[in-house]
């Protein structure tokens, strides 16, 4: 079987790994637009901080690929797909055939249409090339503005504190991490980040990027200006669906897939940040891993292996700030009960969201002790009614209670 995988991110490489494990005879070729072998994107933050060198970024050495008969064609963008002919066209004009195809094209940074956003010194962080550019720019700069107070914006902001720069984070919504935190948690996190030297402006819209050819600052909608010689835009991502759309595959926000990870065209699968299942494009690694496992099984005959949607869980990687948010933390509508525990002096905030006695979401800020237990409770849908009032308090041993339920 000739398996072609478009995209060299975690979803593509993990699919290749599963297929190679289950079918050692498979001929697997991964086509990658980027020029580097696979590296995990979270490691970009370590790279910016100077913790990991460029050479140490790739996850696997050449032997890992050859042992599994996986060929990676770097700097090889796929520009067209012909499902009827089972061929891909590369940017070089070369046409290649396949028997089974996996689209793992991921997502790209979204740059909002702000006047002046095309100026030099304006960038986003998605790839290793972006990170290399960002490091060079930060070395030659004093004031950095980061547009977007989401996970990536905050991770990037703290990583840039390793440079001699003043950093301002601008968030359009009234609080940081609007998807992962509630008002109380966001206020505590903001004070923790401000204590580390970040300036955070919430509820502010960037109206214009100032400067002639290069960015010199940003103009906010309220008329105020902030100096900047580097503007990092962290305004979310958009799934890369152009290749699939061009070939007539059904797409919405992402490439539509069923529980087999199969697209609307039999024999073509989609996984990771480019795939949309049941209305969700999660854009996080746990979803990419779960989907790659399903696609890998399906491709090698495991037709009973189906995808069930994950409970989204995200972690802020800022050192000294432990934050995990999982499931539904800002429920809308009736039927939810919320429990909170706050110890502002020790930087601890915890929240549990219950629906009919079952934990459906949680925030753990400043305290990782209960992380695994909470994960299990959310995933297993255990009834926690009897401990609801005390489960977040420091006196209660939640891990022990979870073990006692097994
Ligand atoms: C700095 C950073 C930190 C992050 N930290 C976390 C974290 O801690 N936890 C978490 O869950 N998620 C994190 N994420 C998000 C996570 O990295 C993504 O969810 C994950 O990378 C998705 O994997 P993917 O393989 O679907 O797509 P991608 O990683 O986007 O890989 C897709 C690849 O396909 C290539 N490609 C696209 N189109 C073509 C084409 N036509 N031809 C050839 N190649 C093509 C792209 O160039 C890219 O290399 C982070 C992201 C960033 C940028």
CSV table of C-alpha atoms and ligand atoms in Angstrom, one decimal:
chain,number,residue,atom,x,y,z
A,1,UNK,CA,0.0,0.0,0.0
A,2,UNK,CA,1.3,3.4,-0.9
A,3,UNK,CA,0.2,5.9,1.8
A,4,UNK,CA,0.7,9.6,1.1
A,5,UNK,CA,0.4,12.0,4.0
A,6,UNK,CA,0.2,15.7,3.4
A,7,UNK,CA,1.6,17.6,6.4
A,8,UNK,CA,4.5,16.9,8.7
A,9,UNK,CA,3.0,18.0,12.0
A,10,UNK,CA,2.1,15.8,15.0
A,11,UNK,CA,-1.1,14.5,13.2
A,12,UNK,CA,0.7,13.4,10.1
A,13,UNK,CA,3.7,11.9,11.8
A,14,UNK,CA,1.6,10.1,14.4
A,15,UNK,CA,-0.6,8.6,11.7
A,16,UNK,CA,2.5,7.4,9.9
A,17,UNK,CA,3.8,5.9,13.1
A,18,UNK,CA,0.6,3.9,13.7
A,19,UNK,CA,0.4,2.7,10.1
A,20,UNK,CA,4.0,1.6,10.2
A,21,UNK,CA,3.4,-0.3,13.4
A,22,UNK,CA,0.4,-2.1,12.1
A,23,UNK,CA,1.6,-2.7,8.5
A,24,UNK,CA,5.4,-2.9,8.3
A,25,UNK,CA,5.0,-3.3,4.5
A,26,UNK,CA,3.3,0.0,3.9
A,27,UNK,CA,5.2,2.5,1.8
A,28,UNK,CA,4.6,5.8,3.6
A,29,UNK,CA,5.6,9.2,2.2
A,30,UNK,CA,5.0,12.4,4.1
A,31,UNK,CA,5.0,15.7,2.1
A,32,UNK,CA,5.9,18.8,4.0
A,33,UNK,CA,5.9,22.4,3.1
A,34,UNK,CA,8.3,23.1,5.9
A,35,UNK,CA,12.0,22.5,5.5
A,36,UNK,CA,12.6,20.9,9.0
A,37,UNK,CA,11.9,17.3,10.1
A,38,UNK,CA,9.0,16.9,12.5
A,39,UNK,CA,9.3,19.0,15.7
A,40,UNK,CA,6.6,19.5,18.3
A,41,UNK,CA,5.2,23.0,18.2
A,42,UNK,CA,5.1,23.5,22.0
A,43,UNK,CA,8.9,23.2,21.9
A,44,UNK,CA,8.9,26.5,19.9
A,45,UNK,CA,8.4,28.3,23.2
A,46,UNK,CA,11.6,26.5,24.7
A,47,UNK,CA,13.4,27.5,21.5
A,48,UNK,CA,12.5,31.2,21.9
A,49,UNK,CA,13.6,31.0,25.5
A,50,UNK,CA,17.0,29.6,24.4
A,51,UNK,CA,16.4,26.3,26.2
A,52,UNK,CA,16.5,24.2,23.0
A,53,UNK,CA,18.8,24.8,20.0
A,54,UNK,CA,17.7,24.6,16.4
A,55,UNK,CA,19.6,21.3,15.9
A,56,UNK,CA,17.8,19.8,18.9
A,57,UNK,CA,14.3,20.7,17.7
A,58,UNK,CA,13.5,17.6,15.5
A,59,UNK,CA,11.8,14.9,17.5
A,60,UNK,CA,13.2,11.9,15.6
A,61,UNK,CA,16.6,11.1,13.9
A,62,UNK,CA,16.9,9.7,10.4
A,63,UNK,CA,17.0,6.1,11.7
A,64,UNK,CA,13.6,6.4,13.2
A,65,UNK,CA,12.1,7.2,9.8
A,66,UNK,CA,14.1,4.5,7.9
A,67,UNK,CA,13.3,1.8,10.5
A,68,UNK,CA,9.6,2.5,9.7
A,69,UNK,CA,9.9,2.9,5.9
A,70,UNK,CA,8.7,6.4,6.3
A,71,UNK,CA,10.1,8.8,3.7
A,72,UNK,CA,9.7,12.5,4.4
A,73,UNK,CA,9.9,14.9,1.5
A,74,UNK,CA,10.7,18.3,3.0
A,75,UNK,CA,10.1,21.7,1.3
A,76,UNK,CA,7.6,19.8,-0.9
A,77,UNK,CA,4.3,21.6,-0.8
A,78,UNK,CA,1.3,19.8,-2.4
A,79,UNK,CA,-0.5,22.3,-4.5
A,80,UNK,CA,-3.3,20.1,-6.1
A,81,UNK,CA,-5.1,16.8,-5.4
A,82,UNK,CA,-6.9,14.8,-8.0
A,83,UNK,CA,-9.0,12.2,-6.1
A,84,UNK,CA,-10.3,10.5,-9.3
A,85,UNK,CA,-6.7,10.0,-10.6
A,86,UNK,CA,-5.2,9.3,-7.1
A,87,UNK,CA,-2.5,11.8,-7.7
A,88,UNK,CA,-1.0,14.8,-5.9
A,89,UNK,CA,0.8,17.6,-7.6
A,90,UNK,CA,3.8,19.2,-5.9
A,91,UNK,CA,4.9,22.8,-6.2
A,92,UNK,CA,7.8,21.7,-8.4
A,93,UNK,CA,5.2,20.4,-10.9
A,94,UNK,CA,6.0,16.7,-10.1
A,95,UNK,CA,3.0,14.4,-9.9
A,96,UNK,CA,2.9,11.5,-7.4
A,97,UNK,CA,0.4,8.7,-7.0
A,98,UNK,CA,-1.1,7.2,-3.9
A,99,UNK,CA,-3.4,4.3,-2.8
A,100,UNK,CA,-4.6,5.9,0.4
A,101,UNK,CA,-4.3,9.6,1.3
A,102,UNK,CA,-4.2,11.4,4.7
A,103,UNK,CA,-4.6,15.2,4.8
A,104,UNK,CA,-2.8,16.5,7.9
A,105,UNK,CA,-2.4,20.0,6.7
A,106,UNK,CA,-2.9,21.6,10.1
A,107,UNK,CA,-3.7,25.3,10.5
A,108,UNK,CA,-2.1,28.7,9.9
A,109,UNK,CA,-2.0,31.8,12.1
A,110,UNK,CA,-4.9,34.1,11.5
A,111,UNK,CA,-3.9,37.7,10.8
A,112,UNK,CA,-7.0,40.0,11.2
A,113,UNK,CA,-7.4,42.7,8.6
A,114,UNK,CA,-5.9,45.5,10.7
A,115,UNK,CA,-4.7,48.5,8.6
A,116,UNK,CA,-0.9,48.3,8.5
A,117,UNK,CA,-0.6,44.6,9.5
A,118,UNK,CA,1.6,43.9,6.4
A,119,UNK,CA,4.4,46.2,7.7
A,120,UNK,CA,7.8,44.7,8.5
A,121,UNK,CA,8.1,43.7,12.1
A,122,UNK,CA,4.6,42.3,12.3
A,123,UNK,CA,4.5,38.5,12.7
A,124,UNK,CA,2.9,35.4,14.1
A,125,UNK,CA,4.2,32.2,15.7
A,126,UNK,CA,3.3,28.9,14.2
A,127,UNK,CA,6.5,27.4,12.6
A,128,UNK,CA,10.1,27.1,13.4
A,129,UNK,CA,10.9,29.7,10.7
A,130,UNK,CA,8.5,32.1,12.5
A,131,UNK,CA,10.3,31.4,15.8
A,132,UNK,CA,13.8,32.0,14.3
A,133,UNK,CA,12.6,35.3,12.9
A,134,UNK,CA,11.0,36.3,16.2
A,135,UNK,CA,14.2,35.6,18.1
A,136,UNK,CA,16.2,37.8,15.7
A,137,UNK,CA,13.6,40.6,15.9
A,138,UNK,CA,13.4,40.5,19.7
A,139,UNK,CA,17.2,40.8,20.0
A,140,UNK,CA,17.1,44.1,18.0
A,141,UNK,CA,14.0,45.6,19.7
A,142,UNK,CA,13.0,47.2,23.0
A,143,UNK,CA,9.2,47.2,22.9
A,144,UNK,CA,7.1,44.3,21.9
A,145,UNK,CA,3.3,44.3,21.6
A,146,UNK,CA,1.4,41.0,21.5
A,147,UNK,CA,-2.1,41.0,20.1
A,148,UNK,CA,-4.1,38.3,21.8
A,149,UNK,CA,-4.3,37.2,25.4
A,150,UNK,CA,-5.0,33.5,24.6
A,151,UNK,CA,-2.8,30.6,25.5
A,152,UNK,CA,-0.3,31.1,22.7
A,153,UNK,CA,-0.2,34.9,23.2
A,154,UNK,CA,0.7,34.5,26.9
A,155,UNK,CA,3.1,31.6,26.4
A,156,UNK,CA,4.9,33.7,23.7
A,157,UNK,CA,4.8,36.8,25.9
A,158,UNK,CA,6.5,35.1,28.9
A,159,UNK,CA,9.0,33.4,26.6
A,160,UNK,CA,10.0,36.9,25.3
A,161,UNK,CA,10.7,38.1,28.9
A,162,UNK,CA,14.1,36.3,28.3
A,163,UNK,CA,15.0,39.2,26.1
A,164,UNK,CA,15.7,42.8,27.0
A,165,UNK,CA,12.3,44.0,25.9
A,166,UNK,CA,9.2,45.6,27.4
A,167,UNK,CA,6.1,43.5,26.6
A,168,UNK,CA,2.5,44.6,26.4
A,169,UNK,CA,-0.3,42.1,25.8
A,170,UNK,CA,-3.5,43.5,24.3
A,171,UNK,CA,-6.6,41.4,24.6
A,172,UNK,CA,-9.8,42.6,22.9
A,173,UNK,CA,-12.1,40.8,25.4
A,174,UNK,CA,-12.4,42.0,29.0
A,175,UNK,CA,-10.2,39.2,30.4
A,176,UNK,CA,-7.3,36.9,29.6
A,177,UNK,CA,-7.9,33.4,28.3
A,178,UNK,CA,-11.6,33.9,27.7
A,179,UNK,CA,-12.1,30.3,26.6
A,180,UNK,CA,-10.2,28.6,29.4
A,181,UNK,CA,-10.9,30.8,32.4
A,182,UNK,CA,-13.7,32.7,34.1
A,183,UNK,CA,-13.6,36.2,35.5
A,184,UNK,CA,-12.0,35.3,38.9
A,185,UNK,CA,-9.4,33.0,37.4
A,186,UNK,CA,-8.4,35.5,34.7
A,187,UNK,CA,-8.0,38.3,37.3
A,188,UNK,CA,-5.7,36.2,39.4
A,189,UNK,CA,-3.7,35.0,36.4
A,190,UNK,CA,-3.4,38.6,35.2
A,191,UNK,CA,-1.9,39.7,38.5
A,192,UNK,CA,0.6,36.8,38.4
A,193,UNK,CA,1.7,37.8,34.9
A,194,UNK,CA,1.9,41.5,35.8
A,195,UNK,CA,4.2,40.5,38.7
A,196,UNK,CA,6.5,39.0,36.1
A,197,UNK,CA,6.8,42.3,34.3
A,198,UNK,CA,4.2,42.0,31.6
A,199,UNK,CA,1.8,44.9,30.9
A,200,UNK,CA,-1.6,43.6,30.1
A,201,UNK,CA,-4.4,45.7,28.5
A,202,UNK,CA,-7.8,44.1,28.3
A,203,UNK,CA,-10.9,45.2,26.5
A,204,UNK,CA,-8.8,47.0,23.9
A,205,UNK,CA,-9.0,46.9,20.1
A,206,UNK,CA,-6.0,47.5,17.9
A,207,UNK,CA,-7.2,49.9,15.2
A,208,UNK,CA,-4.0,50.4,13.2
A,209,UNK,CA,-0.4,49.4,13.0
A,210,UNK,CA,1.7,52.6,13.0
A,211,UNK,CA,4.9,53.3,11.2
A,212,UNK,CA,6.1,53.8,7.6
A,213,UNK,CA,7.5,50.6,6.3
A,214,UNK,CA,8.3,49.1,9.7
A,215,UNK,CA,6.0,48.8,12.7
A,216,UNK,CA,6.6,51.7,15.2
A,217,UNK,CA,3.6,51.2,17.4
A,218,UNK,CA,-0.1,50.4,17.5
A,219,UNK,CA,-3.1,52.7,17.7
A,220,UNK,CA,-5.9,51.5,19.9
A,221,UNK,CA,-9.5,52.2,19.2
A,222,UNK,CA,-9.7,54.5,22.2
A,223,UNK,CA,-7.1,56.7,20.5
A,224,UNK,CA,-4.1,55.7,22.7
A,225,UNK,CA,-0.8,54.6,21.2
A,226,UNK,CA,1.7,52.0,22.4
A,227,UNK,CA,5.2,52.0,21.0
A,228,UNK,CA,6.4,48.8,19.4
A,229,UNK,CA,9.1,47.7,17.0
A,230,UNK,CA,7.8,44.1,17.1
A,231,UNK,CA,4.1,43.2,16.9
A,232,UNK,CA,3.3,39.5,17.4
A,233,UNK,CA,-0.3,38.7,16.4
A,234,UNK,CA,-1.8,35.8,18.2
A,235,UNK,CA,-5.4,35.9,17.1
A,236,UNK,CA,-6.1,32.2,16.6
A,237,UNK,CA,-5.6,29.9,13.7
A,238,UNK,CA,-7.5,28.9,10.6
A,239,UNK,CA,-7.5,25.3,9.3
A,240,UNK,CA,-5.6,24.7,6.0
A,241,UNK,CA,-8.4,23.5,3.8
A,242,UNK,CA,-7.6,25.0,0.4
A,243,UNK,CA,-6.1,21.7,-1.0
A,244,UNK,CA,-9.2,19.7,0.1
A,245,UNK,CA,-11.6,22.4,-1.1
A,246,UNK,CA,-9.9,22.6,-4.5
A,247,UNK,CA,-10.4,18.8,-4.9
A,248,UNK,CA,-14.1,19.0,-4.1
A,249,UNK,CA,-14.0,17.5,-0.6
A,250,UNK,CA,-16.7,18.6,1.7
A,251,UNK,CA,-15.5,21.4,4.1
A,252,UNK,CA,-16.9,23.7,6.6
A,253,UNK,CA,-14.5,25.4,8.9
A,254,UNK,CA,-12.3,22.3,8.6
A,255,UNK,CA,-12.3,19.3,6.3
A,256,UNK,CA,-15.4,17.3,7.3
A,257,UNK,CA,-14.8,13.8,8.6
A,258,UNK,CA,-16.8,11.0,10.1
A,259,UNK,CA,-15.9,8.8,13.1
A,260,UNK,CA,-13.5,6.9,10.9
A,261,UNK,CA,-11.7,10.2,10.1
A,262,UNK,CA,-12.8,9.6,6.5
A,263,UNK,CA,-13.6,12.7,4.4
A,264,UNK,CA,-16.4,12.9,1.9
A,265,UNK,CA,-14.2,11.0,-0.6
A,266,UNK,CA,-13.6,7.4,0.3
A,267,UNK,CA,-9.9,6.5,0.8
A,268,UNK,CA,-9.0,10.1,1.8
A,269,UNK,CA,-8.7,10.8,5.6
A,270,UNK,CA,-8.2,14.0,7.4
A,271,UNK,CA,-6.7,14.4,10.9
A,272,UNK,CA,-5.5,17.1,13.3
A,273,UNK,CA,-6.1,20.9,13.1
A,274,UNK,CA,-7.4,20.7,9.6
A,275,UNK,CA,-10.2,18.2,10.4
A,276,UNK,CA,-13.7,19.0,11.6
A,277,UNK,CA,-15.6,16.3,13.4
A,278,UNK,CA,-19.1,16.9,14.7
A,279,UNK,CA,-18.8,20.7,14.5
A,280,UNK,CA,-15.5,20.8,16.3
A,281,UNK,CA,-12.0,21.8,15.2
A,282,UNK,CA,-10.2,21.7,18.5
A,283,UNK,CA,-6.7,22.9,17.3
A,284,UNK,CA,-4.9,21.1,20.1
A,285,UNK,CA,-2.5,18.1,20.3
A,286,UNK,CA,-4.7,15.6,22.2
A,287,UNK,CA,-7.3,15.8,19.4
A,288,UNK,CA,-4.6,15.3,16.7
A,289,UNK,CA,-3.2,12.3,18.5
A,290,UNK,CA,-6.6,10.6,19.0
A,291,UNK,CA,-7.6,11.2,15.4
A,292,UNK,CA,-4.2,9.9,14.1
A,293,UNK,CA,-4.7,6.7,16.1
A,294,UNK,CA,-8.1,6.2,14.5
A,295,UNK,CA,-7.0,7.0,11.0
A,296,UNK,CA,-3.9,4.7,11.4
A,297,UNK,CA,-6.2,1.8,12.5
A,298,UNK,CA,-8.8,2.4,9.8
A,299,UNK,CA,-6.1,2.4,7.1
A,300,UNK,CA,-4.7,-0.9,8.3
A,301,UNK,CA,-8.0,-2.7,8.6
A,302,UNK,CA,-9.1,-1.8,12.1
A,303,UNK,CA,-12.5,-0.8,10.9
A,304,UNK,CA,-14.0,-1.1,14.4
A,305,UNK,CA,-11.7,1.7,15.8
A,306,UNK,CA,-13.8,4.8,15.8
A,307,UNK,CA,-13.2,8.4,17.0
A,308,UNK,CA,-15.1,9.7,20.0
A,309,UNK,CA,-14.6,13.4,20.6
A,310,UNK,CA,-12.1,14.4,23.3
A,311,UNK,CA,-12.6,16.5,26.4
A,312,UNK,CA,-10.6,19.6,25.5
A,313,UNK,CA,-7.9,20.2,28.0
A,314,UNK,CA,-5.3,23.0,27.8
A,315,UNK,CA,-2.3,23.9,29.9
A,316,UNK,CA,-0.4,27.2,30.1
A,317,UNK,CA,3.3,26.4,29.9
A,318,UNK,CA,4.5,29.5,31.6
A,319,UNK,CA,7.0,28.4,34.3
A,320,UNK,CA,5.8,29.1,37.8
A,321,UNK,CA,2.2,29.4,36.7
A,322,UNK,CA,0.4,26.1,36.7
A,323,UNK,CA,-2.9,26.4,34.8
A,324,UNK,CA,-5.0,23.7,33.3
A,325,UNK,CA,-8.5,24.1,32.0
A,326,UNK,CA,-10.6,21.2,30.8
A,327,UNK,CA,-14.1,20.7,29.6
A,328,UNK,CA,-16.8,23.3,29.8
A,329,UNK,CA,-15.7,26.1,32.3
A,330,UNK,CA,-18.1,28.9,31.3
A,331,UNK,CA,-21.4,27.0,30.9
A,332,UNK,CA,-24.4,28.8,29.4
A,333,UNK,CA,-27.9,27.8,30.1
A,334,UNK,CA,-29.6,26.1,33.0
A,335,UNK,CA,-28.7,22.9,34.8
A,336,UNK,CA,-25.1,23.7,35.8
A,337,UNK,CA,-23.8,24.2,39.3
A,338,UNK,CA,-20.4,25.9,39.9
A,339,UNK,CA,-18.1,25.5,42.9
A,340,UNK,CA,-15.0,27.6,43.5
A,341,UNK,CA,-12.0,27.8,45.8
A,342,UNK,CA,-9.8,30.9,45.9
A,343,UNK,CA,-6.6,31.5,47.9
A,344,UNK,CA,-5.3,34.7,46.3
A,345,UNK,CA,-2.3,35.0,48.6
A,346,UNK,CA,-1.0,31.6,47.4
A,347,UNK,CA,-2.1,32.2,43.8
A,348,UNK,CA,-4.6,29.3,43.8
A,349,UNK,CA,-8.0,29.3,42.1
A,350,UNK,CA,-10.0,26.2,41.4
A,351,UNK,CA,-13.4,25.8,39.9
A,352,UNK,CA,-15.6,22.8,39.2
A,353,UNK,CA,-18.6,22.8,36.9
A,354,UNK,CA,-21.2,20.1,37.5
A,355,UNK,CA,-24.2,19.1,35.5
A,356,UNK,CA,-26.7,16.9,37.3
A,357,UNK,CA,-24.0,15.8,39.7
A,358,UNK,CA,-21.4,15.1,37.0
A,359,UNK,CA,-18.2,17.1,36.6
A,360,UNK,CA,-18.2,18.6,33.1
A,361,UNK,CA,-15.4,21.1,33.4
A,362,UNK,CA,-12.7,22.4,35.7
A,363,UNK,CA,-10.1,25.1,36.2
A,364,UNK,CA,-7.0,24.4,38.2
A,365,UNK,CA,-4.8,27.4,38.6
A,366,UNK,CA,-1.7,27.3,40.9
A,367,UNK,CA,-2.4,23.7,42.1
A,368,UNK,CA,-1.7,20.6,40.1
A,369,UNK,CA,-2.3,18.1,42.8
A,370,UNK,CA,-5.7,17.1,41.6
A,371,UNK,CA,-5.0,17.3,37.9
A,372,UNK,CA,-5.1,13.5,37.1
A,373,UNK,CA,-8.1,12.9,39.4
A,374,UNK,CA,-10.1,15.7,37.8
A,375,UNK,CA,-9.2,14.5,34.3
A,376,UNK,CA,-10.5,11.1,35.2
A,377,UNK,CA,-13.7,12.4,36.7
A,378,UNK,CA,-14.5,14.5,33.6
A,379,UNK,CA,-13.7,11.7,31.2
A,380,UNK,CA,-15.6,9.0,33.1
A,381,UNK,CA,-18.6,11.2,34.0
A,382,UNK,CA,-18.5,10.0,37.6
A,383,UNK,CA,-21.3,11.3,39.9
A,384,UNK,CA,-19.6,13.6,42.4
A,385,UNK,CA,-22.7,14.9,44.2
A,386,UNK,CA,-21.6,13.6,47.6
A,387,UNK,CA,-18.3,15.4,47.5
A,388,UNK,CA,-19.3,18.5,45.5
A,389,UNK,CA,-19.1,20.9,48.4
A,390,UNK,CA,-15.7,19.9,49.6
A,391,UNK,CA,-13.9,18.5,46.6
A,392,UNK,CA,-11.9,21.7,45.8
A,393,UNK,CA,-10.8,22.4,49.4
A,394,UNK,CA,-7.2,21.7,50.4
A,395,UNK,CA,-8.3,19.4,53.2
A,396,UNK,CA,-10.1,17.0,50.8
A,397,UNK,CA,-8.0,14.2,49.2
A,398,UNK,CA,-9.6,14.0,45.8
A,399,UNK,CA,-7.0,11.5,44.3
A,400,UNK,CA,-7.8,9.1,47.2
A,401,UNK,CA,-11.5,9.5,46.7
A,402,UNK,CA,-11.2,8.8,42.9
A,403,UNK,CA,-9.1,5.7,43.7
A,404,UNK,CA,-11.8,4.5,46.1
A,405,UNK,CA,-14.3,4.7,43.3
A,406,UNK,CA,-12.4,2.4,40.9
B,1,LIG,C1,4.0,27.7,19.9
B,1,LIG,C2,2.9,26.8,19.9
B,1,LIG,C3,2.7,26.1,21.1
B,1,LIG,C4,1.6,25.2,21.2
B,1,LIG,N1,1.4,24.5,22.4
B,1,LIG,C5,0.4,23.6,22.5
B,1,LIG,C6,0.2,22.8,23.7
B,1,LIG,O1,0.9,23.0,24.7
B,1,LIG,N2,-0.8,21.9,23.7
B,1,LIG,C7,-1.6,21.7,22.6
B,1,LIG,O2,-2.4,20.8,22.7
B,1,LIG,N3,-1.4,22.4,21.5
B,1,LIG,C8,-0.4,23.3,21.4
B,1,LIG,N4,-0.3,24.0,20.2
B,1,LIG,C9,-1.1,23.7,19.0
B,1,LIG,C10,-0.6,22.4,18.4
B,1,LIG,O3,0.7,22.6,18.0
B,1,LIG,C11,-1.4,22.0,17.2
B,1,LIG,O4,-2.7,21.6,17.6
B,1,LIG,C12,-0.8,20.9,16.4
B,1,LIG,O5,0.5,21.3,15.9
B,1,LIG,C13,-1.7,20.4,15.3
B,1,LIG,O6,-1.0,19.4,14.5
B,1,LIG,P1,-1.3,19.1,13.0
B,1,LIG,O7,-0.3,18.1,12.6
B,1,LIG,O8,-2.7,18.9,12.8
B,1,LIG,O9,-1.0,20.5,12.2
B,1,LIG,P2,0.4,21.4,12.1
B,1,LIG,O10,1.2,21.2,13.3
B,1,LIG,O11,-0.1,22.7,11.7
B,1,LIG,O12,1.1,20.7,10.9
B,1,LIG,C14,0.7,20.7,9.6
B,1,LIG,C15,1.8,20.7,8.6
B,1,LIG,O13,1.3,20.6,7.3
B,1,LIG,C16,2.0,21.4,6.5
B,1,LIG,N5,1.2,21.6,5.3
B,1,LIG,C17,0.1,22.3,5.2
B,1,LIG,N6,-0.4,22.3,3.9
B,1,LIG,C18,0.5,21.6,3.2
B,1,LIG,C19,0.6,21.3,1.8
B,1,LIG,N7,-0.3,21.7,0.9
B,1,LIG,N8,1.7,20.6,1.4
B,1,LIG,C20,2.6,20.2,2.3
B,1,LIG,N9,2.6,20.5,3.6
B,1,LIG,C21,1.5,21.2,4.0
B,1,LIG,C22,2.3,22.6,7.3
B,1,LIG,O14,3.3,23.4,6.8
B,1,LIG,C23,2.6,22.0,8.6
B,1,LIG,O15,4.0,21.7,8.7
B,1,LIG,C24,0.8,24.9,20.1
B,1,LIG,C25,1.0,25.6,18.9
B,1,LIG,C26,2.0,26.5,18.8
B,1,LIG,C27,2.3,27.3,17.5
